[in-house]
Amino acid sequence: MTKRKVIDMATECLSEGDPMEVDSHQRGSLLTLLSRPSPFASETGALPMGIFEPLTSLNDQTKVWEVEPLKSAKVLVVGAGGLGCELLKDLAMSGITSIEVIDLDTIDVTNLNRQFLFRQKDVGSSKAKVAADFINNRCPWMKVIAHHGMIQDKPPSFYASFNCIISGLDNIEARRWLNATVCGLVTFDEDGDPDPSTIIPLIDGGTEGFSGQVRVILPRITSCFECSLDAFPPQRSFPLCTIAETPRRPEHCIAYASILLWPKEFPDKKLDTDSPDDMKWVYEKALERANEYEISGVTYMLTMGVIKNIIPAVASTNAIVAAACVNEAIKLLTFCSQTLNTYMMYMGSSGVYSHTFVYERKSNCPVSSSAVREMKVNRGKSLNQLMQELKDGDLRLKSPSITTGNGKTLYMQKPPALEKATRPNLDKALSNLIDSGEELTVTDPVLESISLTLQVTFD
Amino acid sequence: MATNNKYDRQLRLWGAKGQKALGETTVILIRASAAGTETLKNLVLPGVGRIIVLDDVSSSQNISDSNFFVPSTPLKPRAQVALELLQELNPDVSGSFEHVNSLADYDYQSLFANTVNPLVVAADLEYPLMMHVSKIAGAKNIPLIVVHSYGLMGSLRLQSPPIPVIDPKPDNTTPDLRLVTPFQALEDYCNAVDLEALDDKEHGHVPYPVILHQLAKKWKQGHDGKLPSNFKEKEEFRVSIKNAARKVDMEVNFMEAVDNSYLAYTERTVDKDHIKNLLEKASGKFAVMLQALLEFLESHNGAAPLHGALPDMTASTQAYVQLQTQYREKAKIDVEELLSYCSDSPEITEEDVQCLAQNAATLDLVKVRSLADEFENSPTADIVEGLESATFDPYEVAEHTPLLWYCGLRACHNFYQQYGRYPGTCVDKDWQKDVSLLQACISKIVNDLQLGQSDLLQQTILSSDNKFAEELTRYANAEIHTIASIIGGVASQEAVKLITGQYIPINNTYIFNGIASVGGVYEV
């Protein structure tokens, strides 16, 4: 057979044999991987998800989105920004047709250098909706459903309806909430083992400049996002005395204009970081202050960077991290290969450094461990002081509510009537409210439905 | 919106100068496979000047569903579809396509010669074509990035004329406070501060370099003109700083002085021999700047040009700004002097020279081995040594060490060389018969790389279970979109580094193992 004839056959794409065959002038595809056995299939790895069974009932017209489990798989993409756009593309190109995407944001012109499903004409529109429409148009086999809104507005049953959740969020609080929600879906049998059908894999991606990370979270099996909370130190702002009295850097002057001057000048109006007029006002005031102190370097660009806490972002890093996330999703849904165990860090500014390692579970993680936390306190400490510790300490709660083991409410943030009723407890000494060694149940919006048990003893 | 500039988020990484360089570059893509179009997408979005897409797949052959920029529309050749959908991403980018009968027969010489500021991306080219293109690009000193997505494996290879490292933008730098050999203005400024005479508030707001200067001076008086040199002395020096504070727990500036005490006796230096070494291999603008630096070092008895930046520290505004001015003005004088040594080269700007001065201690020139050397010649002793040390630092799960998969991918190229096709692709049903053939190629490659004795390789890729050969044969050169995207992401990032001359590029191969999600860089 001449080379020409072989190419002609390939051209017609209708080689009549088994679709496991790949003609010598064609390339294999995802279907090839799904229909041929592998010595590295899922069951051979450190995180076995299932036993790989190569597909046999394919014909030469089969499309990757027509085969199980891809056909019936439902995937949720959280975030439709830099990572989200890439995630949607990668999932569409990998045969996942049923996707839902959620985002609360609208499109800004500064998104266009990387959020490639959006165009100039889309500025101001809903990210989730525009992204879904673009994918559905470019890839007619796709059924992407958009949700414009907050992830916290969806009930746990929403999240439970997916086979896999991939998050491309840009802030820690939302990640904590999502992590707690997905981990909170897991139920346990009478032996205390997690019911596998309630374990929904959560794949979390993040990027910043030339760096990023991918992690696989199998709730109750691997470490979760909360286990790694101390790897993200709380954001430090400039000391107030520096801003008010001894500015030295242009950033201090900008902070002065936005934190001290703005509320004085516009007591009833919150600074709108998307308004060019508001930003211009801050910039000019910052410049005035800088000139007063002979500090150089205040620019409009720096002003935006400081006020909006801008993180530099490019297409390439988002492409890498998102694709690595979807790669994991496909492998764990189809069992055709092993799963990332569990965390890959990527740094691309100086050469390319990637580090893949197992992120170990934290033994007293409030989300992934059921361990009781022990706390020793001074008997005179007030409930309010205890709560402040829960916020400022390593638990980093936002607005905790506390009840005792036998159902007595110490303080409840909501509803307003209950908050008012329990408010007097805040100033009371703990020793007046509970006994030493008593177990308290703490809940917090950042941990959704997860409650943590605190055993308080007095010293 | 606070700004209308869609490039705002990336300008914070490479600045207007980098953006300009991007806008003046033409990227030529040879083969519009998914890895190729994904690489281009990540260059179009940030505003590369122009793209040219070359491909030989005609409309009726569009069968892949793994390329976002080549949907299966039977009306246009792949080069055209890809160009249109890529260009559509960014109206700032101009572009053209060429649909050719055979990529192997195309006249790359002329295209490369006629393109201004080209960078070539070669995507998923079979061995003979890959070598052909790399030789032409090499001869014309054109940077080339070779990408492959191969089943769950991905690879990226940079080939380039020597790459100057002049703007690495490291995450952390040691401040250049120049306290060991202070310039006159700094000496005068620090001496003029009378710590005793200051009130408590002022005392607590003296910038720490001044404190270090004065205490180092005192130390030298008591130690024969010498600075602290051993652990004991350094500890004693720190204690002397604490003792100089009025309220050591309250005066943050003194605490900062203690934390940064090492800056009183260590200083950033530039190795003259290293610069001379670089100059021998450098050319163009970089060579002129290196020469200027050498002249500067000569005329200043080896002292490097001053960086000029003063990090933030606890201080009164006035004291900080005054001190900062000393550093800024000296740095400016140094830059002017350096610029005067470049007066014969008007294309060198003050910004260029400032970059040179600030990075004088970390200048480098990266020589990249050609693909011809890698594939057709024996590895040098240095290369072998580098690969051997990589075998002593395997991934936790040894068989997933990317170096092993590099050998595997090399074996696939070798297979193609021998049989004119990739392993696992064949007309009859028995694709698994290629496994043993590929294993033979693996052995050959491992021996060529002189890694046959390595324990790591013997226990994995050379073991009789033939796992690697089985897996790679299974792939049949499969185009998996996620892997193509990952490689496209890394490739475009490296391209940006080459184009902007900022950050540090890899030398020279990145392998991504998509089974375990492990990456590695090797010089081959």
Coordinates of C-alpha atoms in Angstrom, one line a residue, chain B residues 17 23 25 47 74 133 185 211 247 315 344 430 444 452 465:
Chain B
K17 CA 9.4 47.6 27.8
G23 CA 4.5 43.7 20.1
T25 CA 7.8 39.9 17.6
G47 CA -0.4 40.9 22.5
P74 CA -14.9 20.7 6.7
V133 CA 13.6 22.9 11.2
A185 CA 28.0 60.8 50.8
I211 CA 22.5 52.5 63.4
K247 CA 14.2 50.6 75.2
A315 CA 11.9 55.5 60.4
D344 CA 29.4 54.4 21.0
D430 CA -1.9 -6.0 16.8
K444 CA 19.5 2.2 22.9
G452 CA 22.6 2.3 31.6
D465 CA 8.2 -5.6 33.0

